[in-house]
Amino acid sequence: MNTVAIIRGALRRTGSSIRLVALLYILNLLLALPLALAFRDFMTRALGDSLAGNQLMTGFDFTVVRDALAKDGAGWFSLTRMLVWSIPVYLLTSIFLTGGVLSFLVHSQTRFSPAFFFQECTTYFFRFLKVFLIFGASLLLLALTLGLLLLVLLGLVTLGSPSEVTLITVFLLCAAIFLFPALLLFLAADYARIFVVTSAERKMWSAFREGIRFVRKEFFPVLGLQALLLLFPAVFAIAYLLLEGAIPMVSGVTIILVLLFQQAYVISRMWTRVLFFAAQSALYITRAVP
Amino acid sequence: MRQLRLRFFLLSSFLFALSGRCPGQQALFREPLSPRIANYDIAVTLDADKKTLQGSETLTWHNPSPEAVRELRFHLYLNAFKNNQSTFMKESRGYSRGLSATEGEWGGITVNSIKTSDDVDLTASMEFVAPDDGNERDQTVLRVALPGPVPPNGTIQLAIQFTAKLPKVFARTGYGRDFFMVAQWFPKIGVYEWAGQRYATTGQWNCHQFHSSTEFFSDFGVYDVAITTPEQYVVGATGLQIAKRRNSNGTATVTYHAEDVHDFAWMASPQFVDLRDEWRHVTLRVLMQPQRVHQAPRYFRAVKAALEHLTTHVGPYPYPNITIVDPPFGAEGAGGMEYPTLITAGSMAGVGESLRMAELVAAHEFGHQYWYGIVASNEFEDAWLDEGVNQYYEGRIMTEEYGLKTSFLDLAGIGIGDLEFTRAGYLGMRNPKLAPITTFGWKFPAGGYGSLTYMKTAAVLTTLENIIGRAAMDSVMKTYFRRWRFKHPCARDFIQTFNEIIPAIHADRFGKDLNWFFDQLLFGTDLCDYEVTSISNSTPASPRGEIDSSWVKKPGVGGEELESTVTVSRLGEVRLPVDLLVHFENGEEVVDTWDGQERVKEFTYRKPSRALWAVVDPKGKLVVDACVVNNSKAADPPASPVRKYTAKVLFWIQNILQFFAIAG
């Protein structure tokens, strides 16, 4: 089965997983909403009954923003701390949900059942957490070896450089050299998870090794699939930016309209995530050595 | 005979000094623009490998005072970088303007000999003094006792041999690889002040040590400087190049001549690309790194805008040229500095015009040609008079050329104006009440110098301009410039100019003088903050009880009136006149002026409709006001801003969380 066929299949599969996408979106919204509401409270306190907020309707106003932040500095600090702590919570939530998503896609369930979904999430949570930790450790090892080496090289090459152009160019090259193996590790972790679900593997080191083996063996199909899949979020992002740029949020109606577009974009990101899992699962299932 | 020779010498030297001419050198100006007190003829050779200078200096110093002067004092600024015991290094802990000294890469200057023109050797009479802090290890001020006094209006000529070692640049002067920024590099005589001049109560040398938060002060004169460097080096310097000669040993000597300047700086590098442009009578020369040549138009535009603005609003730029140096990568410590007819800016390849740091720095440093270069206030004692006044003009120039809200940053819908940035620099201090603006430079508590002398001063002057009007402000500054160019004014002279001109323009509208303003904002430390505290609307109570017949409404008067009360408060200690704008539901608007004195003031209105919102300082005149958010209040506050930004923030949080979820 070629890459295009895999993507077509994945699109069909994702198209029939509306309830799954909806659930993922709702969970994302539920996690983000408390922070947004906390921000609303902060902004209400900072602006009070002032008309200064009107300056912000037509665009960014540095003076108003600066003074509002200075007026309620403690509130702003609390808000940023909340955001920072939300990140690991969402990360763990995402690891939790991945099990249910992959199980639904891999086992080709025709009917989405929230109860079964969450049961599968629980089943795979600790295994996927281990995969994540192995991926993290591998990335750290890569950073400490290749990353440090590249930094030393960067320093040596730019030591006598008369211009920052050399520094910037070499830095970008080094970043690209580092990011490529990092990307392969990232993909290996994805396929490790798929392997765990397809073969009920319980040893995560073995699963990660399988992920690396698969990525190495199916190097071009894996990268080709990833590149093609990335077109989808790119198209959605461009479409959103064009729409948002065309509608200024200056009135109640336009605020609601743009809010709807924003949430549509967020839903597209959930949809894209399911699409990626569906396509990767299909690739693995068709190409993996039995 | 010796006396006769000395008198002849003194007379001819005096005439020579006034003419300011080298033998054979055509004068730049028909008449001297300045008193030409300190005149230098210097020959210097740069050893690019050893980073050293060998210098031979002839100083002709004219005593401008009515007193006999028995000693001379010199600045040896480079000795600030000699070791970690200097006052500069102790105060700065090795950091200056965000950069740090490189251990082992020290600098310094040694006066090898100093002789009078009749060969009297004064070398043995040299001693270092520390008039500011008594630091015996600081060698930035040299005292030289004279065998005989220099009489009032007399002249003395000295031959000085010196060697200097340039530090790795981190604080304005030094080298970075093969780039040399040579500033404050020669023994520079201080300024002799007599009683009544500036803050002097007796005759004295004004020759401060080099501190971490001070700059420079010296007298005007004529400079003739011959600079010898490796021949592949491009040289830029104060003044005009009048000669260039290739030497047989692989070096080249470039001679520069500058008249009516009070300092001389130069730079050399083999890498520079030399670009030129013209503005009226002024030649602009930009020395750029090859990789950044595409950024040169930004410098030209900014400096031309500064020339145009200052010529129009302050006075003419008298010199025929200006050189702008773009320091290379690794020598950023040399950037953002001003010297007579030479400035250093700073750009970076890849940083586009959205971030206007290159323009801002160029406009600011050019502005120093006026405030410091021509009006030569004492940068040690009155740093605000050059930095703050110049920062104020920087805001005007940048706003006029690049826009009120976009002159500093204009990127992806986010705009920040130069003046906004300046105001934030003052009000964003951890303690904006740290010290008065007028504090002597080295006496500022840590963290206060930059924010107060630059930012607060600019905010104060902008506020003053808004209060008295641009035309009046220009009238004052034009008078101040005309009166004090090529001289050394102090705070008193600046304020006096305002107190003379403003009553002449505005009568007693702002009182008999503006001391009430300057006392609070220049000499004081308090904050300004006005607030609309409340708006209330009510129906006035119908009269009950014993009613006088004259209280009955006259026929023809409108229907039931509402009574609206707007309460404004002065939260800060600074009292400034301020406007109050009240908007009523029927569209009517009323503007009242309040003298800003009381702590709380109520304004009551009887109108057919209720007051919807009120704004104190509606035109934003009081740039020093600490908080614009509390300047207004609405009876029915708008909900849209909060809704809009809550929606945006929700969206971005959702995306941020989803970004991190990819890893999971």
Coordinates of C-alpha atoms in Angstrom, one line a residue, chain B residues 53-287:
Chain B
L53 CA 49.5 53.7 21.1
Q54 CA 52.6 55.8 21.0
G55 CA 51.7 59.5 21.2
S56 CA 53.3 62.8 21.1
E57 CA 51.0 65.7 22.1
T58 CA 51.4 69.4 22.1
L59 CA 48.8 71.1 24.2
T60 CA 48.3 74.8 24.1
W61 CA 46.1 75.8 27.0
H62 CA 44.6 79.2 27.4
N63 CA 43.7 80.3 31.0
P64 CA 40.2 81.8 30.6
S65 CA 39.8 82.8 34.2
P66 CA 40.6 86.0 36.0
E67 CA 42.9 84.0 38.3
A68 CA 46.4 82.8 38.1
V69 CA 46.5 79.0 37.7
R70 CA 49.3 77.2 39.5
E71 CA 48.7 73.7 38.5
L72 CA 47.1 71.7 35.7
R73 CA 44.9 68.7 35.9
F74 CA 44.5 66.1 33.2
H75 CA 42.1 63.3 32.6
L76 CA 43.8 59.9 32.0
Y77 CA 40.5 58.1 31.3
L78 CA 42.2 54.9 30.0
N79 CA 43.6 54.2 33.4
A80 CA 40.1 53.2 34.5
F81 CA 40.9 49.9 32.7
K82 CA 44.3 49.5 34.1
N83 CA 43.3 47.1 36.9
N84 CA 40.4 46.2 39.1
Q85 CA 41.4 48.8 41.7
S86 CA 40.4 51.8 39.7
T87 CA 37.2 53.7 40.8
F88 CA 35.5 52.7 37.5
M89 CA 36.2 49.0 37.9
K90 CA 35.3 49.0 41.6
E91 CA 32.0 50.8 41.0
S92 CA 31.1 48.8 37.9
R93 CA 32.4 45.5 39.1
G94 CA 33.7 45.0 35.6
Y95 CA 30.4 45.6 33.9
S96 CA 29.4 48.5 31.7
R97 CA 26.3 48.9 29.6
G98 CA 25.5 45.2 29.7
L99 CA 29.0 44.0 28.8
S100 CA 31.8 42.8 31.0
A101 CA 35.5 43.4 31.1
T102 CA 37.8 40.6 29.9
E103 CA 40.1 39.3 32.6
G104 CA 43.7 40.0 31.5
E105 CA 42.7 42.4 28.7
W106 CA 43.5 45.5 30.6
G107 CA 44.3 49.0 29.3
G108 CA 46.0 52.1 30.6
I109 CA 47.9 55.2 29.7
T110 CA 51.3 56.4 30.9
V111 CA 52.6 59.9 30.6
N112 CA 56.3 59.4 29.9
S113 CA 57.2 63.0 30.0
I114 CA 55.7 66.5 30.1
K115 CA 57.7 69.6 29.3
T116 CA 56.9 73.2 28.8
S117 CA 57.7 74.9 25.5
D118 CA 60.9 76.3 27.1
D119 CA 61.9 72.8 28.0
V120 CA 61.1 72.9 31.7
D121 CA 60.5 69.2 32.6
L122 CA 57.4 68.8 34.7
T123 CA 57.5 65.0 34.7
A124 CA 58.6 64.8 38.3
S125 CA 55.8 67.1 39.5
M126 CA 53.1 64.7 38.2
E127 CA 51.0 63.0 40.8
F128 CA 47.7 61.2 40.7
V129 CA 44.8 62.6 42.7
A130 CA 41.4 61.3 43.5
P131 CA 39.2 64.4 44.2
D132 CA 35.9 62.4 44.3
D133 CA 36.4 59.3 46.4
G134 CA 40.0 59.5 47.6
N135 CA 40.9 56.2 46.0
E136 CA 44.6 56.3 46.0
R137 CA 44.8 53.5 43.4
D138 CA 42.7 55.4 40.9
Q139 CA 44.9 57.0 38.3
T140 CA 42.4 58.8 36.1
V141 CA 43.2 62.3 37.2
L142 CA 46.8 63.6 37.0
R143 CA 47.9 66.8 38.7
V144 CA 50.9 68.7 37.4
A145 CA 52.3 71.5 39.5
L146 CA 53.7 74.4 37.4
P147 CA 56.9 76.2 38.1
G148 CA 55.1 79.5 37.6
P149 CA 51.5 80.3 37.4
V150 CA 49.7 80.8 34.1
P151 CA 48.4 84.3 34.4
P152 CA 44.8 85.3 33.7
N153 CA 44.3 85.1 29.9
G154 CA 47.7 83.7 29.6
T155 CA 48.7 80.6 27.7
I156 CA 50.9 77.7 28.3
Q157 CA 52.2 75.1 25.8
L158 CA 53.2 71.6 26.8
A159 CA 54.9 68.8 25.0
I160 CA 53.6 65.5 26.3
Q161 CA 54.9 62.0 25.4
F162 CA 52.6 59.2 26.3
T163 CA 52.0 55.5 25.6
A164 CA 48.6 53.8 25.9
K165 CA 47.4 50.2 26.0
L166 CA 43.9 49.7 24.7
P167 CA 41.7 47.3 26.6
K168 CA 39.5 44.7 25.0
V169 CA 36.4 46.9 24.3
F170 CA 33.6 46.7 26.7
A171 CA 33.1 50.3 27.9
R172 CA 33.3 52.5 24.9
T173 CA 37.0 52.4 24.1
G174 CA 39.3 49.6 23.1
Y175 CA 39.7 46.9 20.5
G176 CA 37.8 44.0 19.2
R177 CA 39.9 41.7 17.0
D178 CA 41.2 44.1 14.3
F179 CA 38.8 46.9 15.1
F180 CA 40.0 49.8 17.2
M181 CA 37.7 52.4 18.8
V182 CA 40.1 54.9 20.2
A183 CA 38.4 57.3 22.6
Q184 CA 39.5 59.1 25.7
W185 CA 43.0 58.1 24.7
F186 CA 45.2 61.0 25.2
P187 CA 46.1 63.2 28.3
K188 CA 43.2 65.6 28.2
I189 CA 43.3 68.7 30.3
G190 CA 40.3 69.4 32.6
V191 CA 38.2 72.5 32.8
Y192 CA 39.2 75.3 35.0
E193 CA 36.3 77.1 36.5
W194 CA 36.4 80.3 38.5
A195 CA 34.0 81.5 41.2
G196 CA 30.5 81.9 39.8
Q197 CA 31.0 79.6 36.9
R198 CA 28.5 76.8 37.0
Y199 CA 28.6 75.5 40.6
A200 CA 32.1 76.9 41.4
T201 CA 32.4 79.1 44.5
T202 CA 36.1 79.4 44.2
G203 CA 38.6 78.9 41.3
Q204 CA 39.1 75.2 40.9
W205 CA 39.8 72.5 38.4
N206 CA 36.6 70.6 37.4
C207 CA 38.4 67.3 36.7
H208 CA 36.5 64.3 38.0
Q209 CA 37.7 60.8 38.2
F210 CA 36.3 58.4 35.7
H211 CA 33.3 56.6 37.3
S212 CA 31.2 53.8 36.0
S213 CA 28.2 56.0 35.6
T214 CA 29.8 59.2 34.3
E215 CA 31.1 60.4 31.0
F216 CA 33.2 63.4 30.0
F217 CA 33.8 67.1 30.2
S218 CA 36.4 69.3 28.6
D219 CA 37.0 72.6 26.9
F220 CA 36.7 73.5 23.2
G221 CA 39.7 73.9 21.0
V222 CA 41.3 73.0 17.7
Y223 CA 42.7 69.5 17.1
D224 CA 45.3 68.5 14.6
V225 CA 45.9 64.8 14.8
A226 CA 48.2 62.6 12.7
I227 CA 47.2 59.0 13.0
T228 CA 49.5 56.2 11.8
T229 CA 48.1 52.8 11.4
P230 CA 48.8 49.7 9.2
E231 CA 48.2 50.9 5.7
Q232 CA 45.2 48.6 5.0
Y233 CA 43.2 50.2 7.8
V234 CA 40.3 52.5 7.1
V235 CA 40.4 55.4 9.6
G236 CA 37.5 57.5 10.7
A237 CA 37.8 60.4 13.2
T238 CA 36.5 63.6 14.6
G239 CA 36.9 66.5 12.1
L240 CA 38.0 66.3 8.5
Q241 CA 40.7 64.4 6.9
I242 CA 43.2 66.8 5.4
A243 CA 46.0 64.6 4.4
K244 CA 47.0 60.9 3.8
R245 CA 50.5 59.6 3.4
R246 CA 51.8 56.1 2.7
N247 CA 54.9 55.3 4.7
S248 CA 57.7 53.0 3.7
N249 CA 57.2 50.6 6.6
G250 CA 53.8 49.4 5.6
T251 CA 51.9 52.0 7.5
A252 CA 49.9 55.0 6.5
T253 CA 49.4 58.4 8.2
V254 CA 46.1 60.1 8.1
T255 CA 45.9 63.7 9.4
Y256 CA 42.6 65.1 10.7
H257 CA 41.8 68.7 11.6
A258 CA 38.9 69.7 13.8
E259 CA 37.9 73.1 15.0
D260 CA 35.7 74.1 17.9
V261 CA 35.3 70.7 19.4
H262 CA 36.1 69.5 22.9
D263 CA 37.2 65.9 22.2
F264 CA 38.8 63.8 19.6
A265 CA 38.1 60.2 18.9
W266 CA 39.0 57.9 16.1
M267 CA 38.6 54.4 14.9
A268 CA 40.4 52.1 12.6
S269 CA 39.6 48.8 11.0
P270 CA 40.7 47.0 7.8
Q271 CA 37.1 45.7 7.3
F272 CA 35.1 48.8 6.9
V273 CA 33.2 49.8 3.8
D274 CA 33.0 53.6 3.4
L275 CA 29.7 55.0 2.3
R276 CA 28.7 58.6 1.8
D277 CA 25.6 60.7 1.5
E278 CA 24.8 64.4 1.7
W279 CA 22.4 66.6 3.6
R280 CA 22.6 70.3 2.7
H281 CA 26.1 71.3 3.7
V282 CA 26.8 68.2 5.7
T283 CA 28.6 65.1 4.4
L284 CA 27.4 61.9 6.1
R285 CA 30.0 59.1 6.2
V286 CA 29.0 55.7 7.3
L287 CA 31.7 53.1 8.1

